[in-house]
Each structure stands twice: as C-alpha cells, then as structure tokens.
mmCIF file of C-alpha atoms and ligand atoms in Angstrom:
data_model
loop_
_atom_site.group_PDB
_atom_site.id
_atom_site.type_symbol
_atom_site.label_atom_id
_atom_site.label_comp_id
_atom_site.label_asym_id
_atom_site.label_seq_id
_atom_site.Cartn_x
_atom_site.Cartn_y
_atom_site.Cartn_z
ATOM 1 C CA UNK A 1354 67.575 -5.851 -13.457
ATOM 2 C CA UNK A 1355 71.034 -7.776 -13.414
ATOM 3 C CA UNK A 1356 73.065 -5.639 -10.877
ATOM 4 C CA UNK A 1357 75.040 -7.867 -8.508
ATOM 5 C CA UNK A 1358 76.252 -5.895 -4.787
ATOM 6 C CA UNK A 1359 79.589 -6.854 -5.526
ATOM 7 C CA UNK A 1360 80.990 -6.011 -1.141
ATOM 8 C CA UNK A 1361 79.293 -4.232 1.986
ATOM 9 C CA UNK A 1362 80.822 -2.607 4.370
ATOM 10 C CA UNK A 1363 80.431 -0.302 7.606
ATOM 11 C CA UNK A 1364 82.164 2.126 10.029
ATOM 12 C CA UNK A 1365 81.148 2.773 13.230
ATOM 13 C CA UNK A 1366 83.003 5.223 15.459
ATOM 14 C CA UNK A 1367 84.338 4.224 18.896
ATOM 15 C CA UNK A 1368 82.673 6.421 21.555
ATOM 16 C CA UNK A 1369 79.673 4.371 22.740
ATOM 17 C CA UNK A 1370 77.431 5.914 25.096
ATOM 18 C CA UNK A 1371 75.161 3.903 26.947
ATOM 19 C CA UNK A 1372 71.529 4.963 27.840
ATOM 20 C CA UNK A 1373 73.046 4.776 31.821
ATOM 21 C CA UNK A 1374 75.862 7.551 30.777
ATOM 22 C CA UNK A 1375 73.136 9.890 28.934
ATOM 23 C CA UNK A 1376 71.445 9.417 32.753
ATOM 24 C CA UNK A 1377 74.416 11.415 34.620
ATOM 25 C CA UNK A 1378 74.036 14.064 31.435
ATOM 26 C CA UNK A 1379 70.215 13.763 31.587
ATOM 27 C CA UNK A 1380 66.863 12.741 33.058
ATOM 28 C CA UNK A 1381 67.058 10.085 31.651
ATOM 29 C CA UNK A 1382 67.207 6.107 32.338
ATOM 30 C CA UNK A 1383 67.619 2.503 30.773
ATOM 31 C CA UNK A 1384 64.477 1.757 32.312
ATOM 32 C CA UNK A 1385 62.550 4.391 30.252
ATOM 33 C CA UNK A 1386 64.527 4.109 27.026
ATOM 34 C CA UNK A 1387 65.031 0.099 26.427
ATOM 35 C CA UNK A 1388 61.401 -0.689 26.647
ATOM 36 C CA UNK A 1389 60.492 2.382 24.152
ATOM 37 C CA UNK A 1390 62.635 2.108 21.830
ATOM 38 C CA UNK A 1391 65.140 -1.207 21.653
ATOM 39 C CA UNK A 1392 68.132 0.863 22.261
ATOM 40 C CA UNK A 1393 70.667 0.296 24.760
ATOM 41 C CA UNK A 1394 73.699 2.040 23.538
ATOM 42 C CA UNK A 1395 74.893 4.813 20.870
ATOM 43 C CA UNK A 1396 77.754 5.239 18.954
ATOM 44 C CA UNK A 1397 79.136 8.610 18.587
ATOM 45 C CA UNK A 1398 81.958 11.065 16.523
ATOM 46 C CA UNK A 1399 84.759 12.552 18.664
ATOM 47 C CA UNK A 1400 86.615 13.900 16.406
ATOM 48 C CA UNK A 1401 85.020 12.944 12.966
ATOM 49 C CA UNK A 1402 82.737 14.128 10.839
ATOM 50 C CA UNK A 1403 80.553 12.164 8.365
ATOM 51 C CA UNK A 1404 82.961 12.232 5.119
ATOM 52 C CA UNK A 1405 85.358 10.479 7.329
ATOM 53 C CA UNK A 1406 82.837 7.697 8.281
ATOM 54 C CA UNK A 1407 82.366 7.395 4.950
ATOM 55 C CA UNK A 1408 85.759 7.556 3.920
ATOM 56 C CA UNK A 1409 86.563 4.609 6.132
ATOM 57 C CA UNK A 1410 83.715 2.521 4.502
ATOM 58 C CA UNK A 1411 84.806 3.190 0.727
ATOM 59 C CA UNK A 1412 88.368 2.222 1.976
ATOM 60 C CA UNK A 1413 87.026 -1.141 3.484
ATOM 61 C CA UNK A 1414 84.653 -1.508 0.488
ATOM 62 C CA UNK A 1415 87.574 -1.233 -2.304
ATOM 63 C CA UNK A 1416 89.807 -3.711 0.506
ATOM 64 C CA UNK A 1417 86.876 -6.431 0.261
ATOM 65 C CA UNK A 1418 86.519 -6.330 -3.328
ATOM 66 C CA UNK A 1419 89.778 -5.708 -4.633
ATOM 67 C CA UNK A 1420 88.568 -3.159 -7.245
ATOM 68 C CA UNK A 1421 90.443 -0.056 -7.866
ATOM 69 C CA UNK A 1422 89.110 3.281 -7.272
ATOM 70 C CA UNK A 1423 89.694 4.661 -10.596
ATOM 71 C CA UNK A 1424 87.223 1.278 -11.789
ATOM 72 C CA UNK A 1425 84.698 3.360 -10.012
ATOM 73 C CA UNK A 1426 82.028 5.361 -12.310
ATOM 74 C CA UNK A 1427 80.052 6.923 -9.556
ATOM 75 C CA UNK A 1428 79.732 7.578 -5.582
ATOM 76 C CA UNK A 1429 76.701 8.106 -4.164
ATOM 77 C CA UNK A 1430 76.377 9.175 -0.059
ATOM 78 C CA UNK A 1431 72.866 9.197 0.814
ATOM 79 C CA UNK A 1432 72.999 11.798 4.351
ATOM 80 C CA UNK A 1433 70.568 13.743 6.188
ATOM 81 C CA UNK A 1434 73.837 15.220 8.142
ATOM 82 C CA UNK A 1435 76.647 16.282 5.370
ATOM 83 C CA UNK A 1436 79.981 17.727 6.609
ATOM 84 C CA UNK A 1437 78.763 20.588 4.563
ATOM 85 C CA UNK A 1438 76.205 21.835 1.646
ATOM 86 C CA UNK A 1439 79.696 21.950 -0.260
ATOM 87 C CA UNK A 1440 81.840 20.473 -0.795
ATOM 88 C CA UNK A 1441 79.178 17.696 -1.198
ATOM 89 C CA UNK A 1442 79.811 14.418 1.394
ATOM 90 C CA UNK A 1443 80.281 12.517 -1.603
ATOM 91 C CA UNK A 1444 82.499 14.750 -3.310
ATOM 92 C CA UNK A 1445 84.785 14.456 -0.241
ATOM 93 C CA UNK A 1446 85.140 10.446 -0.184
ATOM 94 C CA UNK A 1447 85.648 10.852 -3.884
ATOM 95 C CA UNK A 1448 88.805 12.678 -3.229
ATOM 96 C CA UNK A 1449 90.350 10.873 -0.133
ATOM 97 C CA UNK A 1450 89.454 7.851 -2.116
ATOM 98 C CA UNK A 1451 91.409 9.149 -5.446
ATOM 99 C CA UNK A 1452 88.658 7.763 -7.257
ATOM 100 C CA UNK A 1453 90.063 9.632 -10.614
ATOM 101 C CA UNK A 1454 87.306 8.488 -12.929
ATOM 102 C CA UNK A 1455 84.368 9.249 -10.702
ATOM 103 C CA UNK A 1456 81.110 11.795 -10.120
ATOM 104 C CA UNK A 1457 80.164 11.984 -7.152
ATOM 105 C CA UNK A 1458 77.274 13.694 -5.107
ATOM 106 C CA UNK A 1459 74.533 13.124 -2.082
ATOM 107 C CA UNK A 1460 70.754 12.580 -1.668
ATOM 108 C CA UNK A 1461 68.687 12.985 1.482
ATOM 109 C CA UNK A 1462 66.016 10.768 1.560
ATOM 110 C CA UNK A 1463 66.407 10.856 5.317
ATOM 111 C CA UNK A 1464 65.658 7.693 6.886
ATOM 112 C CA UNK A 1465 64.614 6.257 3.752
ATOM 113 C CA UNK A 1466 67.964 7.513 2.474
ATOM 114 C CA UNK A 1467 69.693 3.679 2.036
ATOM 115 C CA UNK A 1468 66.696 2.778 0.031
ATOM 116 C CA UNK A 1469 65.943 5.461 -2.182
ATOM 117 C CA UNK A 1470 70.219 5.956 -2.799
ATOM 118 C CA UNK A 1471 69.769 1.955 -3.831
ATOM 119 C CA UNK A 1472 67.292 3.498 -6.152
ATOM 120 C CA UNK A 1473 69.114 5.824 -7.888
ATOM 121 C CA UNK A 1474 72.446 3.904 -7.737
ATOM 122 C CA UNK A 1475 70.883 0.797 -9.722
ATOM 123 C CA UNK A 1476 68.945 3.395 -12.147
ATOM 124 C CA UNK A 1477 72.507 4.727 -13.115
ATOM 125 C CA UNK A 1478 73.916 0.846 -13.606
ATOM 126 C CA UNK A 1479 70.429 -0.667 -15.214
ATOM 127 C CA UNK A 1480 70.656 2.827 -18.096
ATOM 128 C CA UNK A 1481 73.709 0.871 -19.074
ATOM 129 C CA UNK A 1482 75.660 3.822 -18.999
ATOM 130 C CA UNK A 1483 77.806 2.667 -16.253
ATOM 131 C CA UNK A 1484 78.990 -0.530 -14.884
ATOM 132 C CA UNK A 1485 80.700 0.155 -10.985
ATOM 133 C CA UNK A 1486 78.945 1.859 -8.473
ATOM 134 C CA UNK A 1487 79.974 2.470 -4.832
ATOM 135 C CA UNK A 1488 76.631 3.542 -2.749
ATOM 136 C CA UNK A 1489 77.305 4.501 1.232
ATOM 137 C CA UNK A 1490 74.561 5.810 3.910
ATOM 138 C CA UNK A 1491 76.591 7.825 6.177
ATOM 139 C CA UNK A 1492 75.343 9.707 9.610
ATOM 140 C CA UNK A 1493 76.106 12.037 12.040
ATOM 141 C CA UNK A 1494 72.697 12.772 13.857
ATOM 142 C CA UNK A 1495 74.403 13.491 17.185
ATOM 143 C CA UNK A 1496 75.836 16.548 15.797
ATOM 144 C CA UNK A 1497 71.576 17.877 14.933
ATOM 145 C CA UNK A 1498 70.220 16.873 18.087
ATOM 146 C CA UNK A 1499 69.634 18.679 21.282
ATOM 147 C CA UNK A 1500 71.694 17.178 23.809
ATOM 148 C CA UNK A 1501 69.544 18.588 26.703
ATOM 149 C CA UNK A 1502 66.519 17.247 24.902
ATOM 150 C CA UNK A 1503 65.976 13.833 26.477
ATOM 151 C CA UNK A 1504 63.076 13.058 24.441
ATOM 152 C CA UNK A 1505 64.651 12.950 21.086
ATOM 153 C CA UNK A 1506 68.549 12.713 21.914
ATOM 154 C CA UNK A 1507 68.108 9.098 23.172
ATOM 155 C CA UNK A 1508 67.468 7.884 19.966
ATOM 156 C CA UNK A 1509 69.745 8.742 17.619
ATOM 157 C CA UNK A 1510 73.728 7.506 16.957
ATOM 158 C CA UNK A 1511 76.316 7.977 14.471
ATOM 159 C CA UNK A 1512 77.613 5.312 11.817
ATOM 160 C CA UNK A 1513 77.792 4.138 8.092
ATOM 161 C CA UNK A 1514 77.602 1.528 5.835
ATOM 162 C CA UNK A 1515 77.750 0.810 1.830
ATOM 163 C CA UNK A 1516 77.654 -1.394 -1.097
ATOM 164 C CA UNK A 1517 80.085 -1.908 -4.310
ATOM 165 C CA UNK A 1518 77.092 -2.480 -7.314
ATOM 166 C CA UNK A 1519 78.128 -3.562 -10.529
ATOM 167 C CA UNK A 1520 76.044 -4.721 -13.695
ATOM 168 C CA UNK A 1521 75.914 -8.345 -14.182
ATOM 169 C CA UNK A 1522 74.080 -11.463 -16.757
ATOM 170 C CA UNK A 1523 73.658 -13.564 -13.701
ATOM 171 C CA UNK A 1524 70.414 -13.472 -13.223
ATOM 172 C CA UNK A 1525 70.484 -11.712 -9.986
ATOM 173 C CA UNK A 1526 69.768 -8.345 -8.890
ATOM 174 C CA UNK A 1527 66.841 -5.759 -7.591
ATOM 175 C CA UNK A 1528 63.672 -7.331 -8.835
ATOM 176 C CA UNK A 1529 61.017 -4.684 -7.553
ATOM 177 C CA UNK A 1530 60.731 -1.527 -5.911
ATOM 178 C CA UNK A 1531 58.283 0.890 -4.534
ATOM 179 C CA UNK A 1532 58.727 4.232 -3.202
ATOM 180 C CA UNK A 1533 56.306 6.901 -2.019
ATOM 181 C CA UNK A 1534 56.970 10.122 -0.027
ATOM 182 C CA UNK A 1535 54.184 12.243 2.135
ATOM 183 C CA UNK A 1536 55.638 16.042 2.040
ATOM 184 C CA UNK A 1537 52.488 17.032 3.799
ATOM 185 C CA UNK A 1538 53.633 15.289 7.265
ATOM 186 C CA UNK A 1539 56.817 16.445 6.554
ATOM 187 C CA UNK A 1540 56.565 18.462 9.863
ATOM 188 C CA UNK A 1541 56.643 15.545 11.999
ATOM 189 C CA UNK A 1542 60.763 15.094 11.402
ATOM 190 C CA UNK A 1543 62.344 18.703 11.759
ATOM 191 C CA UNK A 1544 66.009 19.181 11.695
ATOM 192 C CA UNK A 1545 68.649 21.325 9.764
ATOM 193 C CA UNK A 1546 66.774 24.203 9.475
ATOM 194 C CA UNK A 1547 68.229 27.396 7.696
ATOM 195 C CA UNK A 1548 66.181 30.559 8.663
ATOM 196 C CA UNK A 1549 65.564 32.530 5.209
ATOM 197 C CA UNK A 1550 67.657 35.210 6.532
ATOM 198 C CA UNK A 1551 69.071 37.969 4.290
ATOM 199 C CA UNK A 1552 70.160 41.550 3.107
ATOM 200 C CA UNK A 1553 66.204 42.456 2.220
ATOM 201 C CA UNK A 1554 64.071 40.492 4.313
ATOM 202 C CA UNK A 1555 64.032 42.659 7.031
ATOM 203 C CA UNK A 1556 64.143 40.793 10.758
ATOM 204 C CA UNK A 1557 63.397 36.988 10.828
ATOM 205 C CA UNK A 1558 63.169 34.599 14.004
ATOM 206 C CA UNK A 1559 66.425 32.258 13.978
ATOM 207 C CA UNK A 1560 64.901 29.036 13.489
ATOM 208 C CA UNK A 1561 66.318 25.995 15.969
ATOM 209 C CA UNK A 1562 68.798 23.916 14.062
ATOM 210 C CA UNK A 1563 67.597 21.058 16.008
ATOM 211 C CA UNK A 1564 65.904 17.313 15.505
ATOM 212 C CA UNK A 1565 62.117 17.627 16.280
ATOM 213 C CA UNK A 1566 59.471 14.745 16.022
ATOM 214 C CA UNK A 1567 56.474 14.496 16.859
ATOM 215 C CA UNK A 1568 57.035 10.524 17.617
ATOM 216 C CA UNK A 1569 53.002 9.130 18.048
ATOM 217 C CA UNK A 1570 52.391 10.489 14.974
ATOM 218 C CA UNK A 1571 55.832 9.204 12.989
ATOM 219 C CA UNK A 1572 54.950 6.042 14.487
ATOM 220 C CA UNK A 1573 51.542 5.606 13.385
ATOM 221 C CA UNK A 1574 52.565 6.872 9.989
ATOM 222 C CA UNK A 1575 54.941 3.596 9.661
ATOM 223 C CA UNK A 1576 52.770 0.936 11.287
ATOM 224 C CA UNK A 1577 49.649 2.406 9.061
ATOM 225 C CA UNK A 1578 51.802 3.300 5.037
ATOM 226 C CA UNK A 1579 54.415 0.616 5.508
ATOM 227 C CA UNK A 1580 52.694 -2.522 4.803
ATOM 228 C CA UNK A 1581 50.467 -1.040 2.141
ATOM 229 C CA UNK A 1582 53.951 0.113 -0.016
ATOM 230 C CA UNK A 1583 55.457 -3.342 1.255
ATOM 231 C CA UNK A 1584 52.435 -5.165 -0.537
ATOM 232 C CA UNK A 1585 52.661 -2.897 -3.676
ATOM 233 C CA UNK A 1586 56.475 -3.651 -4.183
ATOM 234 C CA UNK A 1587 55.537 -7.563 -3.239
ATOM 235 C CA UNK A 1588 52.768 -7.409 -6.100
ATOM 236 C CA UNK A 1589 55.506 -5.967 -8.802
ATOM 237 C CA UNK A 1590 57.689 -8.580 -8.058
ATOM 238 C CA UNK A 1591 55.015 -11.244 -8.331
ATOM 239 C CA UNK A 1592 56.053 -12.577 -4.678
ATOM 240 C CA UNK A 1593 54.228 -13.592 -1.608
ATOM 241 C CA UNK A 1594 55.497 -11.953 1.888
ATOM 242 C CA UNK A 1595 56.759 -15.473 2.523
ATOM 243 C CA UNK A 1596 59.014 -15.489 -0.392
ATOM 244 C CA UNK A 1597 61.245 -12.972 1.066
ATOM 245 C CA UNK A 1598 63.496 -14.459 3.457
ATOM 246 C CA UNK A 1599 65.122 -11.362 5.386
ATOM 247 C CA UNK A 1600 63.378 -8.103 6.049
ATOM 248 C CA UNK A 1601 66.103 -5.722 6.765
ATOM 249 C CA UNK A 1602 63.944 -2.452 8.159
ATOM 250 C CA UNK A 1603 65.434 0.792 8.752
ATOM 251 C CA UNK A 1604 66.436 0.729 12.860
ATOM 252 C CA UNK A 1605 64.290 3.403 14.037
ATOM 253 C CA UNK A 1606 62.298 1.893 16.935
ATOM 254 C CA UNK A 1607 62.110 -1.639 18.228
ATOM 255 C CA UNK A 1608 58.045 -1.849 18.236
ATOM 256 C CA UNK A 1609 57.886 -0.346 14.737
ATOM 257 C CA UNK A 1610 59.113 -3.794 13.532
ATOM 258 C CA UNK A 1611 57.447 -5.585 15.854
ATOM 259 C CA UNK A 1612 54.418 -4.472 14.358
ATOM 260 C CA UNK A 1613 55.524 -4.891 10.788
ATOM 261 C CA UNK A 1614 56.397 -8.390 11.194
ATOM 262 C CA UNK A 1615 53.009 -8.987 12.869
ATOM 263 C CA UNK A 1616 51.360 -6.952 9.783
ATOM 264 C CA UNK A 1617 53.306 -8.878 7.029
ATOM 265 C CA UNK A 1618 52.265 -12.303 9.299
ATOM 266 C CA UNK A 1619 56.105 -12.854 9.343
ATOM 267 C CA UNK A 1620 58.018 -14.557 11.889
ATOM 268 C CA UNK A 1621 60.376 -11.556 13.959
ATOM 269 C CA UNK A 1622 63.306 -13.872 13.128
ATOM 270 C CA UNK A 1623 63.250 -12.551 9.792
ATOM 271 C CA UNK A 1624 63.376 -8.531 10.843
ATOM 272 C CA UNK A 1625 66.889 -8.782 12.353
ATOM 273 C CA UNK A 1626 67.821 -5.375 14.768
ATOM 274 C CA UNK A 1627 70.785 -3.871 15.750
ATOM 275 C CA UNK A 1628 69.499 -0.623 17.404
ATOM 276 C CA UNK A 1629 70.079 -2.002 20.622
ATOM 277 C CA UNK A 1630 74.165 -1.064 19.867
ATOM 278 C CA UNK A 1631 73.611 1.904 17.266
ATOM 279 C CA UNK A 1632 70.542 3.506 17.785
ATOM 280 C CA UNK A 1633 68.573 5.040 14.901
ATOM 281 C CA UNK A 1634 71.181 5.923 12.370
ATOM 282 C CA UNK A 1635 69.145 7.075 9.965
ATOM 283 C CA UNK A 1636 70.402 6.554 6.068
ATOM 284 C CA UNK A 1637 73.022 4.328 7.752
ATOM 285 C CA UNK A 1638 70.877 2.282 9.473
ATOM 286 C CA UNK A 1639 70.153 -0.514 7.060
ATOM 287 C CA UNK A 1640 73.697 -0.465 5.821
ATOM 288 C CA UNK A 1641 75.448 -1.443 9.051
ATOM 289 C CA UNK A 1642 72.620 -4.341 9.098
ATOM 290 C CA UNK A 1643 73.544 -5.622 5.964
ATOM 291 C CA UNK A 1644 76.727 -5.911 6.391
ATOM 292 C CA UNK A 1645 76.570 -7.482 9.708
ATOM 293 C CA UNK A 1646 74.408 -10.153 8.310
ATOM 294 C CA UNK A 1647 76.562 -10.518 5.418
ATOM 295 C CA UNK A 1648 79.640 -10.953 7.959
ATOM 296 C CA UNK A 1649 77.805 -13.557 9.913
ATOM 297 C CA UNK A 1650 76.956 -15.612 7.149
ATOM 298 C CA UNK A 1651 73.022 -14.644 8.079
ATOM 299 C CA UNK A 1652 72.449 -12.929 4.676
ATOM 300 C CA UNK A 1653 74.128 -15.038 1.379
ATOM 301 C CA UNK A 1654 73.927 -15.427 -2.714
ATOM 302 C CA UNK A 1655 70.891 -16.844 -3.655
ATOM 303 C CA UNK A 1656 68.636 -15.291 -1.100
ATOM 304 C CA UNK A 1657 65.686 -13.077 -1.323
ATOM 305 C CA UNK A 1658 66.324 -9.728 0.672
ATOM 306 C CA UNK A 1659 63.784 -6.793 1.331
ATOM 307 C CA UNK A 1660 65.134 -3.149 2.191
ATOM 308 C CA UNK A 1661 62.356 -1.197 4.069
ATOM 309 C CA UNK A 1662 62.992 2.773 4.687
ATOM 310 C CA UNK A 1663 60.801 5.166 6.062
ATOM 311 C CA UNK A 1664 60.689 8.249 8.167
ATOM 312 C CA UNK A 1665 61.656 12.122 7.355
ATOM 313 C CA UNK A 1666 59.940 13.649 4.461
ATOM 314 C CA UNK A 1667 58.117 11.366 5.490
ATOM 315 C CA UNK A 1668 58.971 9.027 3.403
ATOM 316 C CA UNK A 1669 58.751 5.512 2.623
ATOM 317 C CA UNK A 1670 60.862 2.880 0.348
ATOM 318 C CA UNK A 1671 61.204 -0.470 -0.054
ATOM 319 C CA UNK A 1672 63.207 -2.336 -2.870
ATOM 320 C CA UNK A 1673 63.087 -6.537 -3.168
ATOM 321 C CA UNK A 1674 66.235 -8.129 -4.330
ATOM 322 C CA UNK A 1675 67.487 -11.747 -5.608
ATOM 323 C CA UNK A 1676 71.131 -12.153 -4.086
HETATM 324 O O1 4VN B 2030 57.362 5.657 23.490
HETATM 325 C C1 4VN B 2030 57.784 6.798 23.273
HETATM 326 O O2 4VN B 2030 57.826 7.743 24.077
HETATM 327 C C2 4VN B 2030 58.337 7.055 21.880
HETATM 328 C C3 4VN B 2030 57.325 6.607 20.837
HETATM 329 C C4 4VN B 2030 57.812 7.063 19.501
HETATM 330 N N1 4VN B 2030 59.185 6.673 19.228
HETATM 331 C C5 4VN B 2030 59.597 6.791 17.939
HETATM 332 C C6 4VN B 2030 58.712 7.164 16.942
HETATM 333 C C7 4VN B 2030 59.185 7.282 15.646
HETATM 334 C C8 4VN B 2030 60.514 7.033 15.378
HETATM 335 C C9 4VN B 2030 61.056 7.201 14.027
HETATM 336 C C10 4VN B 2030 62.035 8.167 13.849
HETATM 337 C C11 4VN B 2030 62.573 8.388 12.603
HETATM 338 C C12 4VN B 2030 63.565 9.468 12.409
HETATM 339 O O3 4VN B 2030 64.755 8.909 12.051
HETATM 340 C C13 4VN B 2030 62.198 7.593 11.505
HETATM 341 C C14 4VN B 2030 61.231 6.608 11.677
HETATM 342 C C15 4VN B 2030 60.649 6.427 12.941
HETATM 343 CL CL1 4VN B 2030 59.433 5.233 13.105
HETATM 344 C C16 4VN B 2030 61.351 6.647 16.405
HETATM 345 N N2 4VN B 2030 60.886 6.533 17.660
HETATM 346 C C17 4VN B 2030 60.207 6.641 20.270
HETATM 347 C C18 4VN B 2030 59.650 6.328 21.642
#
C-alpha cells in the first residue's frame, strides 16, 4: 500500500528516576533491576498528563513537516493510560492542536498499541478516503502502577512518540502485516480496572486500579507467539528474516529481544533498545525508537523496517514496511 510516514516525533518528560532513586523509595536495587530487565532509568510526569505528551508530539510533528493542522483528516492516540474515558486523549490533542478539519479518537491495543494504531491509521489512508494522518502512542503508566510494588513499578516510564502518514505513488509504504490477540491470557496484564459498581448490584469488592503481571508467563508468551506471527507477516510479504534490516520491538524487557533476535537468527544489532533510559512505555515504546533512529540517521528512505508489538490483551502485532 503506497502510504509514505511523512515525520516522527517524540516527547519525553523531564523527571528521570533512576533504578538507585526507586532504592531510597523501595527495596529495590540496580543490581536486581539492570540484569532483569535492561532498564536503568525512567522517565516520569510531574505535572502532565498524557494529552499533553501528546500534545507536545503533534506540535513537533506539524514543526518537522511543515503541514498545517487543518491539512490533517484524522488523529489517532493509541493509550492504555488516557487522561480520561472522555474527553477521548485524541480528542484533546485535536483541540490544542486546532486541527479544524479533523476526527479524532483512541485505541488500546496496550503494548501492541503503536502497531495495531499503524494498522488502523494506514486502513483509513489505503480506503482512499483520506490522504493525512497524524498517529501518536502516548503513556502514562506511572500514574497505574503501585508505587510500593517493587516488582512491577520498576518497569514501567512515561513518554510518546508519533508519525505524520500520508498516501503516496512512490512505491513505498506498509507491505505486510499480521496481527493476532489471545483474550484468554488476558489475565496476565491487569490494570485500569473499574469495579461493576452500581445503584442495583447490591455490594461489590472495589477492585485494585493497579498494574498486575504475572511476568514468567508474559514472557514465555512473547519468546513462544512472537516468532510464529513474525514468520506469518514475513511469508505475506514474500521476504526472508534477512530482508528486513531493522527490527524495532516494543521495549518491554531486554532478554525478550535477546531471544527474538536469536529466534529470527538475526544479528542483536538489528533490534536496537532504548529501555535502558525509558523503561517499558508501552504504546509509546516503539515510537520514541523510531524516531531516535530516524534522528540519528540509523533508520532512512529506502530501508526495510519491522514494527513488533506484543503484551496486554495479550496481544501481538507486527507490520513490515518499505521506507
Ligand atoms: O526476571 C524477572 O523477575 C522478571 C521476568 C519478567 N519480566 C517481564 C516480563 C514481561 C514483560 C512484559 C510486559 C509487558 C507489559 O507492558 C508487555 C510485554 C512484556 Cl514481555 C516485562 N518484563 C521482568 C523481569
């Protein structure tokens, strides 16, 4: 499909907290969390909230490109932690952004979010209904995690990151896709929970609004589904796992992608990381890495770029695209 990602972006805000601050909060250590995980350091909200990390990347987005927001047809914030139900995340940016021709609203894919809101934005473009799409992952996990939980608060950080998308005859674009969800391990990533509280249902435990995994088994989900949706999206696009020249995964856990770059027989210099500095941010995750690259000059037309997702739902994704 000719789409072309006209501009990236990301936001990431100030506060970093380092795994040796969470030790005078916690019982915690550098020791214990580097080697588990890959993460050194967090970034983390003060005094924003996700629309305004998302916010900030639309602004830098429509700066890089030099579009106008009123070119924009649609805005899509993929989120596992909106400011609110409503006003939608999405809804928000489109506002603050005065992006006067534009819908707007959010999908939670979770960690698969970037993915599976890559998905949906280049369905809207390749209907040839529309023709400029902005796309942003956006988080704010350390406002759903238990900060006196030390097994699941370590892992987690705030940020965001996006894409500009626009239809295009050069022959560029997404050229595969594959994306498969598991709703009955769904369990295994708990967070946001709203009891079903109300005027007739008579008493009901208040359910813990906090992040739960169960972590072994999350992480034997992705070593064990990844590669086999990784080979089905390889077979659509008629391409060896050679022929792809970055893997950007989502940043969940150092090892994860370890393993998948010893199960795809790849060399680890083509799964680049940044969860050392950010930490598992969820939909924004990839985002901030591709915009990174693209900054660096690591990630360029003409090259052959996997996204990988996977985690709450669960849920998996991975779309192939010629830059
Ligand atoms: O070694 C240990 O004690 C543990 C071993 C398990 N670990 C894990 C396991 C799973 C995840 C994870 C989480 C999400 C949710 O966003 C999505 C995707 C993944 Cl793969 C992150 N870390 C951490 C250290």
């Amino acid at each position: 499909e000719n789409l072309k990602i006209a501009a990236t972006a990301r936001y990431i805000p100030e506060r970093v907290v380092s795994n040796n601050e969470l030790s005078t909060i916690m019982d915690t250590s550098d020791e214990w969390i580097y080697p588990r995980t890959g993460i050194h350091n967090r970034h983390v909200v003060t005094d924003e909230n996700t629309s305004d990390l998302a916010t900030h990347v639309a602004q830098r987005l429509l700066e890089k490109s030099g579009w106008s927001a009123d070119e924009l047809d649609f805005i899509i914030v993929s989120t596992m932690s909106p400011d609110s139900l409503s006003p939608h995340t999405a809804a928000i940016v489109q506002g603050n952004i005065k992006a006067s021709k534009a819908f707007a609203f959010d999908l939670n894919a979770a960690c698969s979010g970037f993915v599976y809101g890559l998905s949906a934005a280049s369905a809207l473009l390749s209907s040839g209904r529309y023709r400029k799409g902005m796309f942003i992952g956006a988080e704010v996990l350390s406002k759903l995690v238990d900060w006196k939980d030390r097994t699941v608060s370590v892992l987690f950080g705030d940020g965001a990151g996006g894409v500009l998308l626009e239809q295009t005859n050069e022959s560029v674009g997404l050229i595969a896709e594959e994306l498969q969800s598991y709703g009955e391990m769904g369990n295994a990533i708990l967070t946001g929970r709203f009891a079903n509280q109300n005027a007739f249902s008579g008493e009901i435990s208040p359910l813990d609004p906090y992040f739960h995994q169960d972590g072994r088994s999350v992480y034997g989900f992705a070593t064990r589904e990844v590669p086999k949706i990784m080979n089905k999206a390889l077979d659509k696009a008629g391409l060896a796992a050679d022929d792809i020249d970055l893997y950007l995964a989502h940043q969940a856990n150092e090892r994860i992608i370890r393993s998948m770059a010893k199960n795809f027989g790849q060399d680890l210099a083509k799964f680049p990381t940044n969860m050392a500095e950010y930490g598992n941010t969820s939909a924004g995750s990839t985002a901030i890495l591709l915009d990174e690259l693209v900054e660096s000059g690591q990630v360029h037309p003409g090259m052959k770029i996997a996204f990988v997702g996977f985690g709450g739902g669960l849920a998996i994704g991975v779309q192939i695209w010629q830059l």
